[in-house]
CSV table of C-alpha atoms in Angstrom, one decimal:
chain,number,residue,atom,x,y,z
A,1120,MET,CA,-8.8,-25.6,14.6
A,1121,GLU,CA,-8.8,-26.3,10.9
A,1122,LEU,CA,-8.7,-23.6,8.2
A,1123,GLN,CA,-11.4,-20.9,8.6
A,1124,GLN,CA,-13.0,-18.5,6.2
A,1125,PHE,CA,-12.9,-14.7,6.8
A,1126,ILE,CA,-14.9,-11.9,5.3
A,1127,SER,CA,-13.5,-8.3,4.8
A,1128,PRO,CA,-15.9,-5.6,3.6
A,1129,CYS,CA,-14.7,-2.6,1.5
A,1130,HIS,CA,-16.0,0.4,-0.4
A,1131,PHE,CA,-18.1,-0.6,-3.4
A,1132,GLY,CA,-15.9,-0.4,-6.4
A,1133,MET,CA,-12.6,-1.2,-4.6
A,1134,GLU,CA,-13.0,-5.0,-4.3
A,1135,ALA,CA,-10.1,-5.7,-6.7
A,1136,ILE,CA,-7.7,-3.7,-4.6
A,1137,LEU,CA,-8.6,-5.6,-1.4
A,1138,LYS,CA,-8.4,-8.9,-3.2
A,1139,ARG,CA,-4.8,-8.1,-4.3
A,1140,GLU,CA,-3.9,-7.1,-0.7
A,1141,ILE,CA,-5.2,-10.4,0.6
A,1142,TYR,CA,-3.3,-12.3,-2.0
A,1143,ASP,CA,-0.1,-10.4,-1.1
A,1144,LEU,CA,-0.6,-11.5,2.5
A,1145,GLY,CA,-0.5,-15.1,1.3
A,1146,TYR,CA,-4.2,-16.1,1.6
A,1147,ASP,CA,-6.5,-17.8,-0.9
A,1148,ILE,CA,-9.5,-16.0,-2.1
A,1149,VAL,CA,-12.8,-17.9,-1.8
A,1150,LYS,CA,-15.3,-15.4,-3.2
A,1151,VAL,CA,-15.5,-11.7,-4.3
A,1152,GLU,CA,-18.8,-10.0,-4.0
A,1153,ASP,CA,-20.0,-6.4,-4.2
A,1154,GLY,CA,-18.4,-4.7,-1.2
A,1155,ARG,CA,-16.7,-7.7,0.3
A,1156,VAL,CA,-14.1,-10.4,-0.2
A,1157,THR,CA,-14.1,-13.9,1.5
A,1158,TYR,CA,-10.8,-15.7,2.0
A,1159,GLU,CA,-9.3,-18.7,3.8
A,1160,GLY,CA,-6.6,-19.0,6.5
A,1161,ASP,CA,-5.8,-20.1,10.0
A,1162,MET,CA,-6.4,-18.2,13.2
A,1163,GLU,CA,-3.2,-16.1,12.7
A,1164,THR,CA,-5.1,-14.6,9.8
A,1165,ILE,CA,-7.2,-12.6,12.2
A,1166,CYS,CA,-4.0,-10.9,13.5
A,1167,ARG,CA,-2.2,-10.4,10.2
A,1168,ALA,CA,-5.3,-9.2,8.3
A,1169,ASN,CA,-6.3,-6.7,11.0
A,1170,ILE,CA,-2.8,-5.3,11.2
A,1171,HIS,CA,-1.8,-5.2,7.5
A,1172,LEU,CA,-5.0,-4.7,5.3
A,1173,ARG,CA,-5.2,-1.1,4.3
A,1174,THR,CA,-8.5,-1.1,2.4
A,1175,THR,CA,-11.0,-3.1,4.5
A,1176,GLU,CA,-13.2,-1.8,7.3
A,1177,ARG,CA,-13.0,-4.9,9.4
A,1178,VAL,CA,-12.2,-8.6,9.5
A,1179,LEU,CA,-15.0,-11.1,10.2
A,1180,LEU,CA,-14.6,-14.7,11.2
A,1181,LYS,CA,-17.2,-16.5,9.1
A,1182,VAL,CA,-19.2,-19.0,11.2
A,1183,GLY,CA,-22.1,-20.0,8.9
A,1184,GLU,CA,-23.7,-19.7,5.5
A,1185,PHE,CA,-27.1,-21.2,4.6
A,1186,HIS,CA,-30.5,-20.6,2.8
A,1187,ALA,CA,-33.4,-19.3,4.8
A,1188,GLU,CA,-36.8,-17.9,3.7
A,1189,THR,CA,-38.7,-18.1,7.0
A,1190,PHE,CA,-37.8,-17.2,10.6
A,1191,ASP,CA,-38.2,-20.9,11.5
A,1192,GLU,CA,-35.6,-21.8,8.9
A,1193,LEU,CA,-33.3,-19.0,10.2
A,1194,PHE,CA,-33.7,-20.2,13.8
A,1195,GLU,CA,-32.9,-23.8,13.1
A,1196,ALA,CA,-30.0,-23.1,10.8
A,1197,VAL,CA,-28.4,-20.7,13.3
A,1198,LYS,CA,-29.0,-23.2,16.1
A,1199,ALA,CA,-27.2,-25.9,14.0
A,1200,ILE,CA,-23.9,-23.9,14.0
A,1201,PRO,CA,-21.4,-25.2,16.6
A,1202,TRP,CA,-21.3,-21.9,18.6
A,1203,GLU,CA,-19.5,-23.6,21.4
A,1204,ASN,CA,-16.4,-23.7,19.2
A,1205,TYR,CA,-16.4,-19.9,19.1
A,1206,LEU,CA,-18.2,-18.6,22.2
A,1207,PRO,CA,-17.1,-19.5,25.8
A,1208,VAL,CA,-19.7,-19.8,28.5
A,1209,ASP,CA,-19.1,-16.2,29.7
A,1210,ALA,CA,-19.0,-14.6,26.2
A,1211,LYS,CA,-20.8,-11.3,25.6
A,1212,PHE,CA,-22.5,-11.7,22.2
A,1213,TRP,CA,-25.1,-9.8,20.2
A,1214,VAL,CA,-26.0,-9.1,16.6
A,1215,THR,CA,-24.5,-5.6,16.1
A,1216,LYS,CA,-25.8,-5.4,12.5
A,1217,ALA,CA,-28.2,-7.2,10.2
A,1218,SER,CA,-28.7,-6.3,6.5
A,1219,SER,CA,-31.1,-7.7,4.0
A,1220,VAL,CA,-31.0,-7.4,0.2
A,1221,LYS,CA,-33.7,-9.0,-2.1
A,1222,SER,CA,-34.6,-11.5,0.7
A,1223,LYS,CA,-38.0,-12.6,2.1
A,1224,LEU,CA,-36.6,-11.8,5.6
A,1225,PHE,CA,-36.1,-8.1,5.7
A,1226,SER,CA,-36.6,-6.8,9.2
A,1227,PRO,CA,-33.2,-6.1,10.8
A,1228,SER,CA,-34.6,-6.1,14.4
A,1229,ASP,CA,-36.4,-9.4,13.9
A,1230,ILE,CA,-33.4,-11.0,12.3
A,1231,GLN,CA,-31.2,-9.8,15.2
A,1232,SER,CA,-33.6,-11.2,17.8
A,1233,ILE,CA,-34.1,-14.6,16.2
A,1234,VAL,CA,-30.3,-15.1,15.7
A,1235,LYS,CA,-29.6,-14.3,19.3
A,1236,LYS,CA,-32.3,-16.6,20.6
A,1237,ALA,CA,-31.0,-19.5,18.4
A,1238,ILE,CA,-27.5,-19.1,19.7
A,1239,VAL,CA,-28.7,-19.0,23.3
A,1240,GLU,CA,-30.6,-22.2,22.8
A,1241,ARG,CA,-27.6,-23.9,21.3
A,1242,LEU,CA,-25.3,-22.8,24.1
A,1243,LYS,CA,-27.9,-23.8,26.8
A,1244,GLN,CA,-27.8,-27.4,25.6
A,1245,HIS,CA,-24.0,-27.5,25.3
A,1246,TYR,CA,-23.0,-25.8,28.6
A,1247,GLY,CA,-26.0,-27.0,30.6
A,1248,VAL,CA,-27.0,-23.6,31.9
A,1249,ASN,CA,-30.2,-21.6,31.5
A,1250,TRP,CA,-28.7,-18.1,32.0
A,1251,PHE,CA,-25.6,-16.5,30.6
A,1252,GLU,CA,-23.9,-13.7,32.6
A,1253,GLU,CA,-22.1,-12.4,29.5
A,1254,THR,CA,-19.3,-10.9,31.6
A,1255,GLY,CA,-16.4,-12.1,29.4
A,1256,SER,CA,-14.9,-11.0,26.1
A,1257,SER,CA,-17.1,-9.4,23.4
A,1258,TYR,CA,-18.1,-11.3,20.2
A,1259,PRO,CA,-20.3,-9.0,18.1
A,1260,LEU,CA,-22.0,-10.7,15.2
A,1261,ARG,CA,-22.9,-9.4,11.8
A,1262,VAL,CA,-25.6,-11.1,9.6
A,1263,PHE,CA,-26.0,-10.6,5.9
A,1264,LEU,CA,-29.0,-11.7,3.8
A,1265,ASN,CA,-28.7,-11.6,0.0
A,1266,LYS,CA,-31.4,-13.3,-2.1
A,1267,ASP,CA,-32.3,-15.5,0.9
A,1268,GLU,CA,-28.7,-16.6,1.4
A,1269,VAL,CA,-27.6,-15.9,5.0
A,1270,THR,CA,-24.0,-15.3,6.0
A,1271,ILE,CA,-22.9,-14.8,9.7
A,1272,GLY,CA,-19.6,-13.6,10.9
A,1273,ILE,CA,-18.0,-12.5,14.2
A,1274,ASP,CA,-16.3,-9.1,14.1
A,1275,SER,CA,-12.7,-9.4,15.2
A,1276,SER,CA,-11.8,-5.8,14.7
A,1277,GLY,CA,-14.0,-3.8,17.0
A,1278,GLU,CA,-13.6,-0.2,15.9
A,1279,SER,CA,-13.6,0.1,12.2
A,1280,LEU,CA,-10.1,-0.4,10.7
A,1281,HIS,CA,-10.2,3.0,9.0
A,1282,LYS,CA,-9.4,4.4,12.5
A,1283,ARG,CA,-5.7,4.0,12.4
A,1284,GLY,CA,-5.2,6.2,15.4
A,1285,TYR,CA,-3.4,9.1,13.8
A,1286,ARG,CA,-6.3,11.3,12.8
A,1287,VAL,CA,-7.4,13.4,15.8
A,1288,LEU,CA,-8.4,16.5,14.0
A,1289,SER,CA,-10.1,16.4,10.5
A,1290,SER,CA,-11.5,18.7,7.9
A,1291,LYS,CA,-15.2,19.2,7.2
A,1292,ALA,CA,-15.5,16.4,4.7
A,1293,PRO,CA,-12.7,14.0,5.3
A,1294,ILE,CA,-12.1,11.0,3.2
A,1295,THR,CA,-11.7,7.7,5.2
A,1296,GLU,CA,-8.3,6.3,5.6
A,1297,THR,CA,-9.3,3.0,3.9
A,1298,LEU,CA,-10.7,4.8,0.8
A,1299,ALA,CA,-7.6,7.1,0.6
A,1300,ALA,CA,-5.4,4.0,0.7
A,1301,ALA,CA,-7.5,2.3,-2.0
A,1302,MET,CA,-7.3,5.3,-4.3
A,1303,ILE,CA,-3.5,5.4,-4.0
A,1304,MET,CA,-3.2,1.6,-4.6
A,1305,LEU,CA,-5.4,1.9,-7.6
A,1306,THR,CA,-2.8,4.1,-9.3
A,1307,PRO,CA,0.7,3.1,-10.5
A,1308,TRP,CA,2.3,5.5,-8.1
A,1309,LYS,CA,5.5,4.3,-6.4
A,1310,ALA,CA,7.5,5.9,-3.6
A,1311,ASP,CA,10.1,7.2,-6.0
A,1312,ARG,CA,7.5,9.4,-7.9
A,1313,ILE,CA,6.2,12.8,-6.8
A,1314,LEU,CA,2.7,12.8,-5.3
A,1315,VAL,CA,0.7,16.0,-4.6
A,1316,ASP,CA,-2.7,16.4,-2.9
A,1317,PRO,CA,-3.9,20.0,-3.5
A,1318,PHE,CA,-7.0,19.6,-1.2
A,1319,CYS,CA,-5.2,17.6,1.5
A,1320,GLY,CA,-7.5,18.7,4.4
A,1321,SER,CA,-6.3,16.9,7.5
A,1322,GLY,CA,-3.7,15.0,5.4
A,1323,THR,CA,-5.2,11.6,5.0
A,1324,ILE,CA,-4.1,10.9,1.4
A,1325,PRO,CA,-0.5,12.1,1.9
A,1326,ILE,CA,-0.2,10.3,5.2
A,1327,GLU,CA,-1.6,7.0,3.7
A,1328,ALA,CA,0.8,7.4,0.8
A,1329,ALA,CA,3.8,7.9,3.2
A,1330,MET,CA,2.7,4.9,5.2
A,1331,ILE,CA,2.6,2.8,2.0
A,1332,ALA,CA,6.0,4.1,1.0
A,1333,ALA,CA,7.6,3.3,4.4
A,1334,ASN,CA,5.7,-0.1,4.6
A,1335,ILE,CA,4.0,0.9,7.9
A,1336,ALA,CA,1.2,-1.4,8.5
A,1337,PRO,CA,-2.1,0.5,9.1
A,1338,GLY,CA,-3.0,-1.4,12.3
A,1339,MET,CA,0.4,-1.2,14.0
A,1340,SER,CA,-0.6,1.5,16.5
A,1341,ARG,CA,-4.0,0.3,17.6
A,1342,THR,CA,-5.8,-2.5,19.4
A,1343,PHE,CA,-8.4,-5.0,18.1
A,1344,LEU,CA,-11.3,-6.7,19.8
A,1345,ALA,CA,-10.0,-10.2,19.0
A,1346,GLN,CA,-7.0,-9.6,21.3
A,1347,THR,CA,-9.3,-10.7,24.1
A,1348,TRP,CA,-10.3,-13.9,22.4
A,1349,ASN,CA,-8.0,-16.2,24.3
A,1350,ASN,CA,-10.1,-19.2,23.4
A,1351,LEU,CA,-9.5,-18.7,19.7
A,1352,VAL,CA,-6.4,-16.6,19.2
A,1353,PRO,CA,-3.4,-17.1,21.5
A,1354,MET,CA,-1.6,-13.9,22.5
A,1355,GLN,CA,1.6,-15.2,21.0
A,1356,LEU,CA,0.1,-15.0,17.5
A,1357,TRP,CA,-0.6,-11.3,18.1
A,1358,ASN,CA,2.9,-10.7,19.5
A,1359,ASP,CA,4.4,-12.4,16.4
A,1360,SER,CA,2.2,-10.5,14.0
A,1361,PHE,CA,3.0,-7.1,15.5
A,1362,GLU,CA,6.7,-8.0,15.5
A,1363,GLU,CA,6.5,-9.0,11.8
A,1364,ALA,CA,4.9,-5.7,11.0
A,1365,LYS,CA,7.6,-3.7,12.9
A,1366,GLU,CA,10.4,-5.6,11.0
A,1367,LEU,CA,8.9,-4.5,7.6
A,1368,VAL,CA,9.0,-0.8,8.4
A,1369,THR,CA,11.6,1.3,6.4
A,1370,THR,CA,11.2,5.0,7.4
A,1371,ASP,CA,14.8,5.9,6.3
A,1372,ILE,CA,13.7,6.6,2.7
A,1373,GLU,CA,13.4,9.6,0.5
A,1374,THR,CA,10.0,10.6,-0.8
A,1375,ASN,CA,8.4,13.6,-2.5
A,1376,ILE,CA,4.9,13.7,-1.1
A,1377,GLN,CA,3.2,17.1,-0.8
A,1378,GLY,CA,-0.1,18.2,0.7
A,1379,TYR,CA,-1.7,21.6,0.1
A,1380,ASP,CA,-4.8,23.3,1.5
A,1381,ILE,CA,-6.1,26.8,1.5
A,1382,ASP,CA,-6.9,26.6,5.2
A,1383,GLY,CA,-3.8,27.2,7.4
A,1384,GLU,CA,-5.4,25.8,10.5
A,1385,ILE,CA,-6.2,22.5,8.8
A,1386,ILE,CA,-2.6,22.3,7.5
A,1387,ARG,CA,-1.4,22.5,11.1
A,1388,ALA,CA,-3.8,19.6,12.0
A,1389,ALA,CA,-2.4,17.6,9.0
A,1390,ARG,CA,1.1,18.1,10.3
A,1391,ASP,CA,0.1,16.9,13.7
A,1392,ASN,CA,-1.7,13.9,12.2
A,1393,ALA,CA,1.4,13.0,10.2
A,1394,LYS,CA,3.6,13.2,13.3
A,1395,ARG,CA,1.3,10.8,15.1
A,1396,ALA,CA,1.5,8.4,12.1
A,1397,GLY,CA,5.3,8.6,12.2
A,1398,VAL,CA,5.6,10.0,8.7
A,1399,ASP,CA,5.9,13.7,9.2
A,1400,HIS,CA,9.5,13.7,7.9
A,1401,LEU,CA,8.2,12.2,4.6
A,1402,ILE,CA,5.6,14.8,3.7
A,1403,HIS,CA,5.8,18.5,2.9
A,1404,PHE,CA,2.6,20.4,3.9
A,1405,GLN,CA,1.9,23.9,2.8
A,1406,GLN,CA,-1.0,26.4,2.8
A,1407,ARG,CA,-1.6,27.0,-0.8
A,1408,PRO,CA,-4.7,27.3,-3.1
A,1409,VAL,CA,-5.2,24.9,-6.1
A,1410,SER,CA,-4.7,27.9,-8.5
A,1411,GLU,CA,-1.0,27.9,-7.4
A,1412,LEU,CA,-0.5,24.2,-8.1
A,1413,LYS,CA,2.7,24.2,-10.2
A,1414,ASN,CA,5.6,21.8,-10.4
A,1415,PRO,CA,8.6,21.7,-12.9
A,1416,LYS,CA,9.1,18.0,-12.4
A,1417,LYS,CA,7.6,15.5,-14.8
A,1418,TYR,CA,5.7,12.2,-14.4
A,1419,GLY,CA,4.1,13.2,-11.0
A,1420,PHE,CA,0.8,12.3,-9.6
A,1421,VAL,CA,-2.1,14.3,-8.2
A,1422,ILE,CA,-4.4,12.2,-6.0
A,1423,THR,CA,-7.1,14.3,-4.3
A,1424,ASN,CA,-10.5,14.6,-2.8
A,1425,PRO,CA,-11.7,18.1,-3.7
A,1426,PRO,CA,-14.9,19.7,-2.3
A,1427,TYR,CA,-18.2,18.2,-3.5
A,1428,GLY,CA,-20.4,21.1,-2.5
A,1429,GLU,CA,-22.9,19.3,-0.4
A,1430,ARG,CA,-24.2,22.6,1.0
A,1431,LEU,CA,-26.0,24.9,-1.4
A,1432,GLU,CA,-23.7,27.9,-0.9
A,1433,GLU,CA,-20.7,25.7,-1.5
A,1434,LYS,CA,-22.2,24.2,-4.7
A,1435,GLU,CA,-22.4,27.6,-6.3
A,1436,ALA,CA,-18.7,28.0,-6.0
A,1437,LEU,CA,-17.9,24.6,-7.6
A,1438,PRO,CA,-17.8,25.6,-11.3
A,1439,LYS,CA,-15.1,28.2,-10.7
A,1440,LEU,CA,-13.1,25.8,-8.4
A,1441,TYR,CA,-13.2,22.9,-10.9
A,1442,ARG,CA,-12.2,25.2,-13.7
A,1443,GLU,CA,-9.2,26.2,-11.5
A,1444,ILE,CA,-8.4,22.5,-11.1
A,1445,GLY,CA,-8.5,22.0,-14.9
A,1446,GLU,CA,-6.2,24.9,-15.4
A,1447,ALA,CA,-3.8,23.5,-12.8
A,1448,PHE,CA,-3.9,20.1,-14.5
A,1449,ALA,CA,-3.2,21.6,-17.9
A,1450,GLY,CA,0.1,23.1,-16.6
A,1451,LEU,CA,1.4,19.8,-15.2
A,1452,ASP,CA,3.0,18.3,-18.3
A,1453,SER,CA,3.1,14.5,-18.3
A,1454,TRP,CA,1.4,14.1,-14.9
A,1455,SER,CA,-1.4,11.7,-13.9
A,1456,GLU,CA,-4.4,13.1,-12.0
A,1457,TYR,CA,-6.9,11.2,-9.9
A,1458,LEU,CA,-9.8,12.9,-8.1
A,1459,ILE,CA,-12.8,11.5,-6.4
A,1460,THR,CA,-16.0,13.6,-6.3
A,1461,SER,CA,-19.8,13.5,-6.5
A,1462,TYR,CA,-19.8,16.7,-8.5
A,1463,GLU,CA,-21.5,15.8,-11.8
A,1464,ASP,CA,-20.0,18.6,-14.0
A,1465,THR,CA,-16.4,17.7,-13.1
A,1466,GLU,CA,-15.3,16.8,-16.7
A,1467,ARG,CA,-17.0,19.8,-18.3
A,1468,CYS,CA,-15.5,22.3,-15.8
A,1469,ILE,CA,-12.1,20.7,-15.9
A,1470,GLY,CA,-12.3,20.9,-19.7
A,1471,LYS,CA,-11.2,17.4,-20.4
A,1472,LYS,CA,-12.8,14.0,-20.5
A,1473,ALA,CA,-11.3,11.5,-18.1
A,1474,ASP,CA,-9.4,8.5,-19.5
A,1475,LYS,CA,-11.3,6.3,-17.0
A,1476,LYS,CA,-14.1,6.8,-14.6
A,1477,ARG,CA,-14.8,4.5,-11.7
A,1478,LYS,CA,-18.0,4.5,-9.7
A,1479,ILE,CA,-17.3,4.3,-5.9
A,1480,TYR,CA,-19.7,4.5,-3.0
A,1481,ASN,CA,-18.2,6.7,-0.2
A,1482,GLY,CA,-20.6,5.6,2.5
A,1483,MET,CA,-24.1,6.1,1.0
A,1484,LEU,CA,-22.8,8.9,-1.3
A,1485,ARG,CA,-22.2,7.9,-4.9
A,1486,THR,CA,-18.9,9.3,-6.2
A,1487,ASN,CA,-16.7,8.9,-9.3
A,1488,LEU,CA,-13.0,8.5,-9.4
A,1489,TYR,CA,-11.9,10.5,-12.4
A,1490,GLN,CA,-8.6,9.1,-13.8
A,1491,TYR,CA,-6.4,11.3,-16.1
A,1492,ILE,CA,-3.6,9.0,-17.0
A,1493,GLY,CA,-0.2,10.5,-18.0
A,1494,PRO,CA,2.6,8.8,-19.9
A,1495,LYS,CA,5.0,6.4,-18.2
A,1496,PRO,CA,8.5,7.8,-17.5
A,1497,PRO,CA,11.3,6.5,-19.7
A,1498,LYS,CA,13.1,3.4,-18.4
A,1499,LYS,CA,16.3,4.2,-16.7
A,1500,LYS,CA,19.4,3.1,-18.7
A,1501,ARG,CA,21.4,0.4,-17.0
A,1502,PRO,CA,25.0,1.5,-16.3
A,1503,GLU,CA,27.6,0.1,-18.6
A,1504,ALA,CA,29.5,-2.9,-17.2
């Protein structure tokens, strides 16, 4: 099969990070839109993208793109796609999600129904059967409509890629693994610099940082739906891709990654999660309030997801908490601080305007990533010859 196009969705506001990841894997970018990136590759791309990409929620195999303003146009355009190239006669297929933005066709249930009917009609003609048992591998479809432009993809990931497999226990308001990784990758932090998360919860930000430092691919310890697509992706491609990821791992490194939380029970959960991720030896977790955030070292990083106060009783405590955050920041000479929150009085309570503020949607919740950028450390002198 010739080169294919793939679509990877991401958090709104983090498209540039995902684009860089895809480039680093060696693939050409076709298009960048709000919340998703389209790129080109061969079928091995399904394996490598699922295993290596840290900031996407899934990898879709793009099968069609066309204009449609009526259900008749939608039906005929879907029917014209060569579905027999993707779906075997026993395939289990359904439209798992349909979304519509500024389009004349806006009913998700009707879109789902029409697309399924059109595919069935196409496959009936090709396979010469009137009934499909759908007892084989699963091929869930996703349909996007934007200004009457329709895009259809087959989901190769299955469970969302933020589910790395290490987080069994989590805090009340955990940040997703994909967003945590994107936050870290947005900063100039490197493995030889100190990183502290004073609201680490179940450890997601420190764990993602340690995995980045050790070059542990996020999908190394999980399975993907497309591993059953024998008609499209030979098992040898999966074996080679997992082997490639294993060879890149370097866990025998020194890091200074720390996670603090006021809740001792959640700290124990964070340690267990880090152990499952294979990075417990790279992180120091400790029960400690943010008011005790001190460090004599210079040029470190705070990357954190503090409480937002979604419940009324929690919201009342936020001004005091964010003032404590500001006092802690003031004591960290030359450090850089990055925090994501939906709390609107963040800058006023911290007592300092952020150098940069980036709007990010965490699910349906609008948040801001406040960036307080410290100075760069002096360049190390080269030893005399």
